Every structure is written in C-alpha cells, then in structure tokens.
CSV table of C-alpha atoms and ligand atoms in Angstrom, one decimal:
chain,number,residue,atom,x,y,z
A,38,UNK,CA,0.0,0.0,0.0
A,39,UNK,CA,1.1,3.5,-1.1
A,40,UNK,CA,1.5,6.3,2.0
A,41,UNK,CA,-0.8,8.2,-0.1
A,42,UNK,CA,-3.4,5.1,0.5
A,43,UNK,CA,-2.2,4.4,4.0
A,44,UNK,CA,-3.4,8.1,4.4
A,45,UNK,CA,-6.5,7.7,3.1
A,46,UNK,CA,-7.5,4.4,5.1
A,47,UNK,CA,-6.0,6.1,7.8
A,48,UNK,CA,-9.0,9.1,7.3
A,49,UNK,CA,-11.7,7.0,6.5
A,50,UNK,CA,-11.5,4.2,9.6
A,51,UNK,CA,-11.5,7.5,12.2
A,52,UNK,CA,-14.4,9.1,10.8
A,53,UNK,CA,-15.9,5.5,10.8
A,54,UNK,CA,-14.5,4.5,14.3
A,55,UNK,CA,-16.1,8.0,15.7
A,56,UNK,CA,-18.6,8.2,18.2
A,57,UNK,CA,-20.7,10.7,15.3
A,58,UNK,CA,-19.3,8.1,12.3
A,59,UNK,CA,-18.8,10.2,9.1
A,60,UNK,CA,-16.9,9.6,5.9
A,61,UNK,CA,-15.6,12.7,4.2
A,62,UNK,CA,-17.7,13.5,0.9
A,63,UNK,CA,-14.9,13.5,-1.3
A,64,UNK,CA,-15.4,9.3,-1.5
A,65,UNK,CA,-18.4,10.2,-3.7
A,66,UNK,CA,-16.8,10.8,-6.7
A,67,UNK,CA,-15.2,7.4,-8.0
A,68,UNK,CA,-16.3,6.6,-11.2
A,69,UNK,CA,-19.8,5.6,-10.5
A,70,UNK,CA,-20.2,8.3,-8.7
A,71,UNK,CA,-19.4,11.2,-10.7
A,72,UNK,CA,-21.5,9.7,-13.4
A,73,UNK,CA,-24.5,9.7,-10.8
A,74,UNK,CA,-23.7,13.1,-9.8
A,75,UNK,CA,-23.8,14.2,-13.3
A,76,UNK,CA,-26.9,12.9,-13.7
A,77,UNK,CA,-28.0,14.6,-10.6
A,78,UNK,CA,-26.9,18.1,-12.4
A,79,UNK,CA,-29.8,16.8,-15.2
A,80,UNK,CA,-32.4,16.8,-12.5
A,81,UNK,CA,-35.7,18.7,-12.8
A,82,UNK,CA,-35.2,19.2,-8.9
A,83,UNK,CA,-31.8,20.2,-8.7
A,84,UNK,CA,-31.7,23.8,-9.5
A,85,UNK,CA,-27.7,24.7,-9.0
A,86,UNK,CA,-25.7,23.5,-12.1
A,87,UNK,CA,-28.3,24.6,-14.7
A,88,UNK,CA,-28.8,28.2,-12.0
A,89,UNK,CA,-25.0,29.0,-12.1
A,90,UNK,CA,-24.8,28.2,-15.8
A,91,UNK,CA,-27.3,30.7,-16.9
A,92,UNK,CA,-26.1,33.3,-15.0
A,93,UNK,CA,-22.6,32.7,-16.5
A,94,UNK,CA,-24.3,32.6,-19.8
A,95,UNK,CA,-26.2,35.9,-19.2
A,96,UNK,CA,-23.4,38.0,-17.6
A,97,UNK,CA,-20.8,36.3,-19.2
A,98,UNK,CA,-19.4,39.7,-20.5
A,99,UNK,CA,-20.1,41.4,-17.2
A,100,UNK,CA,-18.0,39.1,-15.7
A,101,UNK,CA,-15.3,39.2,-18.3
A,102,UNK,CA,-15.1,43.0,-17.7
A,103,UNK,CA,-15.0,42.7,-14.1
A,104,UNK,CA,-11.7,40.0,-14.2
A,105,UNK,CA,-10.3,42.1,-16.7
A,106,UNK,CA,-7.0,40.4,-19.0
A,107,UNK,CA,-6.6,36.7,-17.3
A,108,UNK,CA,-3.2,35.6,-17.4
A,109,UNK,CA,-3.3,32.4,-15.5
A,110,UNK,CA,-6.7,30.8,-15.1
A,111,UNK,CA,-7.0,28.1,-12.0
A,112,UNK,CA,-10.0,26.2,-12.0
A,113,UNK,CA,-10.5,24.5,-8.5
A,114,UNK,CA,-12.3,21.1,-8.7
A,115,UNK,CA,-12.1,21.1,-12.5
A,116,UNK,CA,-13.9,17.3,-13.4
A,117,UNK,CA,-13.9,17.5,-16.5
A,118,UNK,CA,-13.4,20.8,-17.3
A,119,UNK,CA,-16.7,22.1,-18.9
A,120,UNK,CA,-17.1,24.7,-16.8
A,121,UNK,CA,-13.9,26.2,-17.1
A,122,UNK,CA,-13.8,25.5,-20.8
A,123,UNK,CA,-16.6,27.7,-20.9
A,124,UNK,CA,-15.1,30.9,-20.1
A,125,UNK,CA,-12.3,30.6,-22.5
A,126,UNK,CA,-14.3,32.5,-25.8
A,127,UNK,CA,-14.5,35.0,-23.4
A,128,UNK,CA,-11.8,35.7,-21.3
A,129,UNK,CA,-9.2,34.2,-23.2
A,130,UNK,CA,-6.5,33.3,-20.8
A,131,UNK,CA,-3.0,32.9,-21.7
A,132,UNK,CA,-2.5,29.7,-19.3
A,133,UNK,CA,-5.1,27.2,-18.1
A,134,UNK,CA,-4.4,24.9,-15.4
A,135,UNK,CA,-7.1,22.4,-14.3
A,136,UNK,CA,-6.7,21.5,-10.7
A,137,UNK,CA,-8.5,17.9,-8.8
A,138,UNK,CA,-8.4,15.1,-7.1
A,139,UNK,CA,-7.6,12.8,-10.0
A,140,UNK,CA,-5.4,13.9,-12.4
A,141,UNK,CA,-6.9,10.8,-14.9
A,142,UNK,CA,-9.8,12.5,-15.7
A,143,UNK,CA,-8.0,15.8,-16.1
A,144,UNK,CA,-5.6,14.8,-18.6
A,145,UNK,CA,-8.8,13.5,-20.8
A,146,UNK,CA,-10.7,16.2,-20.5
A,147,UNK,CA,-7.4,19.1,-21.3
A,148,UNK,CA,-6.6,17.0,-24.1
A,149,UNK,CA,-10.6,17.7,-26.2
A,150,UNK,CA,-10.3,21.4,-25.1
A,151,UNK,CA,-6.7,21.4,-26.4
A,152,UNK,CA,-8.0,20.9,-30.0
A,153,UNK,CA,-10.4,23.3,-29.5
A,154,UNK,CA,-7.9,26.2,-28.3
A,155,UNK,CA,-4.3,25.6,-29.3
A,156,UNK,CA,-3.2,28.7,-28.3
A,157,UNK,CA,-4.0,28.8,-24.4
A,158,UNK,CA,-1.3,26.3,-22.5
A,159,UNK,CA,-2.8,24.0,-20.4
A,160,UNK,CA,-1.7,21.8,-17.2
A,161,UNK,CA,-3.3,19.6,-15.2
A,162,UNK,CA,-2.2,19.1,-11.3
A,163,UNK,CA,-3.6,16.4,-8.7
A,164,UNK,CA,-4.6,18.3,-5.9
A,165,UNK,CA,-6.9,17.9,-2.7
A,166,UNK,CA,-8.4,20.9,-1.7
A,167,UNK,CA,-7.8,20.1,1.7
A,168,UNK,CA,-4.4,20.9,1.8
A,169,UNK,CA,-2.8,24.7,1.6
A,170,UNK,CA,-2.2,26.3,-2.0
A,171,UNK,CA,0.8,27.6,-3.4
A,172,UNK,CA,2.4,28.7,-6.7
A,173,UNK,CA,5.8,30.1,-6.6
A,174,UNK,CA,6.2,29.3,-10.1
A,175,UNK,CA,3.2,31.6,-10.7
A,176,UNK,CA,4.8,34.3,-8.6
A,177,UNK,CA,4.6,37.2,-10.7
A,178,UNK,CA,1.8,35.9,-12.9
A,179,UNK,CA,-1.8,37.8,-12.4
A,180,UNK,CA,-4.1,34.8,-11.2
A,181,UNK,CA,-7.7,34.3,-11.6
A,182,UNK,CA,-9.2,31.3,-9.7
A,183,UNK,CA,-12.2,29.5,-10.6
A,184,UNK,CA,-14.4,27.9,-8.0
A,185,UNK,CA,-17.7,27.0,-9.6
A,186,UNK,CA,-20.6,24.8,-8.5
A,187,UNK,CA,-21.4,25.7,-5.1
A,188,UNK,CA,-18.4,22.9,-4.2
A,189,UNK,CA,-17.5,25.8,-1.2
A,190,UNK,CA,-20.5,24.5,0.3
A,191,UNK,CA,-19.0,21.3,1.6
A,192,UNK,CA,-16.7,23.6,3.3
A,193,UNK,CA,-18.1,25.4,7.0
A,194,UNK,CA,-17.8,29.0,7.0
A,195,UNK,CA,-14.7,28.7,8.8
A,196,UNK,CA,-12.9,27.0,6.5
A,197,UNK,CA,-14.0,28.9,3.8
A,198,UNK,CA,-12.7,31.2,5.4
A,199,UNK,CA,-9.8,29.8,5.3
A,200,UNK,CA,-9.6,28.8,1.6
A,201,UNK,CA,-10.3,31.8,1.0
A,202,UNK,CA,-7.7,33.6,3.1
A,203,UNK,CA,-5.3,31.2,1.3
A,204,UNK,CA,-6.4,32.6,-2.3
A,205,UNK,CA,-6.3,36.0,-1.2
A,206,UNK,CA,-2.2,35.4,-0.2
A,207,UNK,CA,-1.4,33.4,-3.5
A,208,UNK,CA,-2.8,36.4,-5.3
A,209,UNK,CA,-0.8,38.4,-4.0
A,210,UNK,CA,-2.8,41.8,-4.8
A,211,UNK,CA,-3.5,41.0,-8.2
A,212,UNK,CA,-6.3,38.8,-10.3
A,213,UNK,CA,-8.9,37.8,-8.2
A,214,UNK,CA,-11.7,34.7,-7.5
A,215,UNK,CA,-14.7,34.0,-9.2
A,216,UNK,CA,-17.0,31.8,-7.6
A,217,UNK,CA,-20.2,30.2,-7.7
A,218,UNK,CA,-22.5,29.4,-4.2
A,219,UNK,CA,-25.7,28.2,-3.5
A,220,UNK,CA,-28.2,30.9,-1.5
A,221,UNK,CA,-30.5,30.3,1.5
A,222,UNK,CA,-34.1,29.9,0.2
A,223,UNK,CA,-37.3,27.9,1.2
A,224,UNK,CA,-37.0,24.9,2.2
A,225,UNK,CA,-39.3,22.9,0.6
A,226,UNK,CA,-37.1,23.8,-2.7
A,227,UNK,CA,-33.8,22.4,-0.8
A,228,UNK,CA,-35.9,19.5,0.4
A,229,UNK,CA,-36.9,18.6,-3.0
A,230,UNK,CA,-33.2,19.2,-4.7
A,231,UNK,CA,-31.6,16.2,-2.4
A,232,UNK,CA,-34.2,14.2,-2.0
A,233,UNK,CA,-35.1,13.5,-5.9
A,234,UNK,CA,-38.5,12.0,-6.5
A,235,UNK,CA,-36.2,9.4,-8.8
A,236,UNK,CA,-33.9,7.9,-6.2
A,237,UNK,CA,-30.5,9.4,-8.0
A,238,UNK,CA,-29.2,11.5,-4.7
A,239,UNK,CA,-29.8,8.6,-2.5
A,240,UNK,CA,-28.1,6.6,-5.1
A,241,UNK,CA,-25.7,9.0,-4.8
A,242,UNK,CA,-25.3,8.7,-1.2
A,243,UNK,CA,-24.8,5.2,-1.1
A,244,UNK,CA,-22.9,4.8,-3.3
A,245,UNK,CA,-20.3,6.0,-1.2
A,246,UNK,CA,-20.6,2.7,0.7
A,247,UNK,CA,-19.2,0.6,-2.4
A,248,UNK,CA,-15.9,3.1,-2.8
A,249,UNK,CA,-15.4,2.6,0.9
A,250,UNK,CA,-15.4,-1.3,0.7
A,251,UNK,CA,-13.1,-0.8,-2.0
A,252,UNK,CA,-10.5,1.2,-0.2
A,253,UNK,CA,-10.7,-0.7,2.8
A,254,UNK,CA,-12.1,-4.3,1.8
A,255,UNK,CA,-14.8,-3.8,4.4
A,256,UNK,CA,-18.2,-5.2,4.0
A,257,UNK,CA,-21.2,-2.6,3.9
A,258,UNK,CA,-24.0,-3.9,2.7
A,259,UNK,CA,-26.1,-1.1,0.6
A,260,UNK,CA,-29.4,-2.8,1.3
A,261,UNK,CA,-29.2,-2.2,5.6
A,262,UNK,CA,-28.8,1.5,4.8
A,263,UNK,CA,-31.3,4.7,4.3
A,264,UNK,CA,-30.9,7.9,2.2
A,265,UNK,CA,-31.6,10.8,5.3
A,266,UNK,CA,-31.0,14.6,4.0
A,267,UNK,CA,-32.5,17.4,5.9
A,268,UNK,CA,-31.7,21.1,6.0
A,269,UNK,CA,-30.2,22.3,9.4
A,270,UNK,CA,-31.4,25.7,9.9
A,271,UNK,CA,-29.5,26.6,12.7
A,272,UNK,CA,-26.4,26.0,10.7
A,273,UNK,CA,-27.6,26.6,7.2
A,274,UNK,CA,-26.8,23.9,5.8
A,275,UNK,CA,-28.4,20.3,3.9
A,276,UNK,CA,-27.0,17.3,5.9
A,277,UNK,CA,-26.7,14.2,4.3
A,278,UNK,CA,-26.3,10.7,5.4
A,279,UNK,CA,-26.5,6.8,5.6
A,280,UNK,CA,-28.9,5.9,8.1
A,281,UNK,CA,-28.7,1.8,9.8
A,282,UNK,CA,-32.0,0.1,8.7
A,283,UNK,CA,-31.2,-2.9,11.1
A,284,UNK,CA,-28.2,-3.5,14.0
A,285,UNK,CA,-25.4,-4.6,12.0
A,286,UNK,CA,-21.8,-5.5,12.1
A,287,UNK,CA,-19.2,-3.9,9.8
A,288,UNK,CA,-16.0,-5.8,9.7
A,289,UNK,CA,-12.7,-4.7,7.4
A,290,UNK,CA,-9.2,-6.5,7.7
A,291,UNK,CA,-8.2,-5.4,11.5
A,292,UNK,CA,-10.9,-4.0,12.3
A,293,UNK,CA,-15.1,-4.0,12.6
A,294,UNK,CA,-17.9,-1.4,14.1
A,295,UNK,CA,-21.3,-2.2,15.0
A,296,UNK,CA,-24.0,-0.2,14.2
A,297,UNK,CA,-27.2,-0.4,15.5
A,298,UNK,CA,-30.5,0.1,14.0
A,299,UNK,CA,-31.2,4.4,13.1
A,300,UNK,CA,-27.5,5.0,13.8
A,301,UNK,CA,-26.1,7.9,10.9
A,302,UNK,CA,-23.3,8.0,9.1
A,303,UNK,CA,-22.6,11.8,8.2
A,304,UNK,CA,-21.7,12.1,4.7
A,305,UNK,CA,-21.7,15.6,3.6
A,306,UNK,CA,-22.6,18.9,4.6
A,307,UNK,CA,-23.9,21.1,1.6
A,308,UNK,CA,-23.9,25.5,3.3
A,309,UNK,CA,-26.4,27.7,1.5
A,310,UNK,CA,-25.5,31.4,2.2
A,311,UNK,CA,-27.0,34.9,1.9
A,312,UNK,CA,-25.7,37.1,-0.5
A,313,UNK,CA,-24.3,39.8,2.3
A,314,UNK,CA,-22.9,37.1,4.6
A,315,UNK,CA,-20.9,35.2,1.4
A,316,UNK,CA,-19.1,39.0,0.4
A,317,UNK,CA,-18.6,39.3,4.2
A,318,UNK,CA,-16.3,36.3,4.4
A,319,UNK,CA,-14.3,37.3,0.9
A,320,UNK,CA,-13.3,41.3,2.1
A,321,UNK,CA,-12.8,39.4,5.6
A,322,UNK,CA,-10.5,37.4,4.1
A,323,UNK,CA,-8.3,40.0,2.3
A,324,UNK,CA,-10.2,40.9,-1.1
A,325,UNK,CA,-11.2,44.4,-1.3
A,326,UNK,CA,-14.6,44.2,-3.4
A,327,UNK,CA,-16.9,42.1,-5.0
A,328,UNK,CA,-19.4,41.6,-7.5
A,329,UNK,CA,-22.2,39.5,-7.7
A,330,UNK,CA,-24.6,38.2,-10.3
A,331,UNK,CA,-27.9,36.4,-9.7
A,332,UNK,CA,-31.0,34.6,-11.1
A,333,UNK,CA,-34.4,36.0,-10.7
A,334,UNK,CA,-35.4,33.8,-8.1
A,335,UNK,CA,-32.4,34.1,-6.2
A,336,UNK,CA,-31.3,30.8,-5.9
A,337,UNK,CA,-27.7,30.9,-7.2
A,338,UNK,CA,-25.1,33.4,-6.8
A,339,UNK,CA,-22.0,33.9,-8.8
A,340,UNK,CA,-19.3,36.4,-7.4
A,341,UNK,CA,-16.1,38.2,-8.7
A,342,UNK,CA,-13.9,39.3,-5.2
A,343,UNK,CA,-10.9,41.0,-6.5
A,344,UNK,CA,-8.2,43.1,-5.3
A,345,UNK,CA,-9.3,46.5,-7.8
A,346,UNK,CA,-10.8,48.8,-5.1
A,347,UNK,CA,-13.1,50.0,-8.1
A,348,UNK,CA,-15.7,46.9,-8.7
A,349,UNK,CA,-19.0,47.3,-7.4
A,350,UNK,CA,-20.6,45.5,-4.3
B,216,AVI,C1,-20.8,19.1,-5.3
B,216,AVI,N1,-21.8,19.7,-4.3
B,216,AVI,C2,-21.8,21.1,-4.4
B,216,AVI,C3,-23.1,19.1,-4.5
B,216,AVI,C4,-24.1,19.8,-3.5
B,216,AVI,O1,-25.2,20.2,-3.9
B,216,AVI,O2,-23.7,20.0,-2.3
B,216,AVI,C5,-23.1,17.6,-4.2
B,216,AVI,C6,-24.5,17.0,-4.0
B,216,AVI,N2,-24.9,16.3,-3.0
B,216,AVI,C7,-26.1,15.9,-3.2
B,216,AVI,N3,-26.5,16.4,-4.4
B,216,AVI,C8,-25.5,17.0,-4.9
C-alpha cells in the first residue's frame, strides 16, 4: 500500500471509528459516482448547475469585464473541465491549469479542449483541496481562480474562510476569484433538490458505501442502509447521510464497528448562504470588493472578489 493510501484508510477508519461516524464527501466521486452526480446536475429538482450556468451565460461579458486580462486561469475542482472550458471565448486566458483530485480525468478532458484552443497552455495538477495552496512558479503571474458549482459549500464557514484567506495570499494583490454558491431559500425547494422523486441522490449517497469497501475491503451492505438529508437551519446547511435500517456488524481487515439500527453515518454537509454574509467572508478574508450576479429567483449566486478597489458590491 502506497502512503498516499495508507493516508487515506488512515482518514476513513476515524471518521468510521467516531462516536458521530462520518466519511468525508470526497469518496463520492469514483467513477460511479461522478456519473450519478452528473446525472443529478440533469435533474428537474436540482436547481444549481443549470442556476449557475445561466447566469454565466447571461453576464458572461459582465464578468469578463470585471476579471479584466486573465493571465493564469486556475480552475479549482475542475472534473472535466466544462465549466472552465466555458469561459475561455470570453476571457481568453493565456495559461489554463485544471486543478483535482484525480489527475486521470484531467488529462482527458485538457486533451478535447486542447483541439479546440491551441493557443491557451494548459496543465493539469492532482490536488486535494484540503491541503494549503501555493504557486511560486506563478509568482509574478496575475491569477484568476475558478471555484464553480457551489463545491465551497462542503466547506463550513470557517474554513471557507480559510480557503479563501489562502487565495487572497497566493494572489498576491493581483487577479482575483470568481466563484459560484448556493443561496439560503425555502426549504421545501432544498428539500426537494436532495431528496429527488427518482432515487438518484440517494443513489448517490450510497454509493459512497461501495468506494469505501473498495478502499478498505470492508463489508457494507447497501441494502441495511437509508438515504436521510435534511436542511439544518441553525447552521444553514443540507446534511446528508447513511442511516442503519437494522443493527449490524461492519467488519474490514483489522478492524469491525457495529451499528445499530437508526444509527447515521454523516456524509456531507452542503452551506447555502446569503448574499451579504458570502461577500462578508471574501473582504474578511483579504479581497477588497466584489461583484455579484444572480437569477431572478435568487437561488444561485456567482461572485467576482478581487483586489481593484473600483468593482462594485
Ligand atoms: C458538489 N456539491 C456542491 C453538491 C451539493 O449540492 O452540495 C453535491 C451534491 N450532494 C447531493 N447532491 C449534490
């Protein structure tokens, strides 16, 4: 086993081992998984993907004016790079680089939108956004990050926060971050988003259960466990998890847990902000203004926090 696995069955068996069990929602996406999420972004009920994209759509040369020339563009969480593609007609960057967990995918997806724009230069780089950014060889380079997708969500406020503090210092006074997040709104449409009436997000959810037996050989069985989302209004946020139809033993080489019957496993936490409390945390963090875009109904927000003193809040 690699250190980088040893790490990683190191993480899982203390969130299962916990006396509140979680497992981190990054085990979501193996290849099963990022199909069903896709699918979930096709959804009648799931408004953020096909929100965020029509705002970019209609303010796309808003937004283009607001980042200004885009030397080096850093898309966060790229997947397959669709999003970021996306901007390219019009902001044109002279470097792309596609940052994620898996660098596999990456290299697929650069090499289509390669074709498509031979001029920009384009990287991919494995990279867990768990861990602290830096670019010295970007040093002197103006950098625009790309954070689409409502991904910060996973994140609490704190350590978005924190992410964000950490952009703010690689920038280094120049470039900026432009980001998509989902907004507070009533409930019954949040209810509705993660609990589809076709069974994809619970799907979804346990599908997380198959990864896990694969990284750790353990034996979850997908039938003793519940789909459970609910929106946590004293956080502000949709909680996800795996909820124990029946007592059960989970056993994996050196190790086993019991659960018993209603017992939750916490999967992921998904924080839905207001407009004045997302721009807070940005200027908090060291930007000095923002601009925001929405929808009509306010369910999506898409913000530009840069370090020109000029652009409008
Ligand atoms: C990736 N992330 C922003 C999605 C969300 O809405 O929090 C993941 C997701 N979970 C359930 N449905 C979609």
């Amino acid at each position: 086993m690699s250190s980088m696995d040893g790490a990683r069955v190191e993480e899982i068996l203390s969130g299962l081992l916990a006396q509140n069990p979680s497992i981190s929602p990054k085990y979501f996406y193996d290849g099963l998984g990022s199909r069903l999420f896709e699918i979930i972004t096709l959804l009648d009920e799931y408004y953020p993907t096909r929100t965020e994209g029509a705002i970019m759509s209609q303010y796309s040369a808003e937004i283009a004016k607001a980042i200004g020339k885009c030397d080096v563009l850093l898309d966060l969480g790229a997947g397959n790079c669709q999003k970021g593609g996306a901007l390219f007609e019009s902001l044109m960057p002279v470097e792309y680089r596609a940052l994620d967990i898996s660098k596999e995918f990456l290299e697929e997806a650069i090499a289509g939108l390669q074709e498509k724009f031979p001029q920009i230069l384009m990287t991919a780089q494995e990279f867990d956004l768990q861990n602290s950014l830096s670019f010295p060889e970007l040093a002197t380079r103006k950098k625009t990050f790309f954070y689409p997708g409502s991904s910060i969500g996973n994140f609490d406020p704190e350590s978005a926060s924190n992410l964000f503090r950490n952009l703010a210092e690689v920038c280094d006074g120049m470039g900026g971050l432009l980001i998509g997040v989902d907004l507070i709104k009533p409930l019954d449409v949040l209810d509705k988003a993660y609990n589809d009436s076709l069974g994809i997000t619970a799907a979804f959810n346990k599908n997380i259960l198959l990864n896990i037996n694969r990284i750790l050989a353990s034996n979850f069985r997908l039938e003793c466990w519940d789909h459970y989302a609910i929106f946590n209004e004293e956080l502000g946020c949709i909680q996800m998890y795996l909820r124990a139809i029946e007592d059960q033993m989970v056993t994996w080489p050196g190790g086993r847990r019991l659960f018993k019957s209603g017992e939750l496993i916490h999967t992921e936490n998904s924080y839905k902000y207001t407009q004045e409390h997302f721009e807070s945390l940005l200027i908090s963090a060291g930007f000095k203004s923002t601009q925001s875009w929405t929808d009509s109904r306010q369910h999506f927000l898409i913000t530009y926090a840069s370090f020109d003193e000029g652009a409008v809040n």
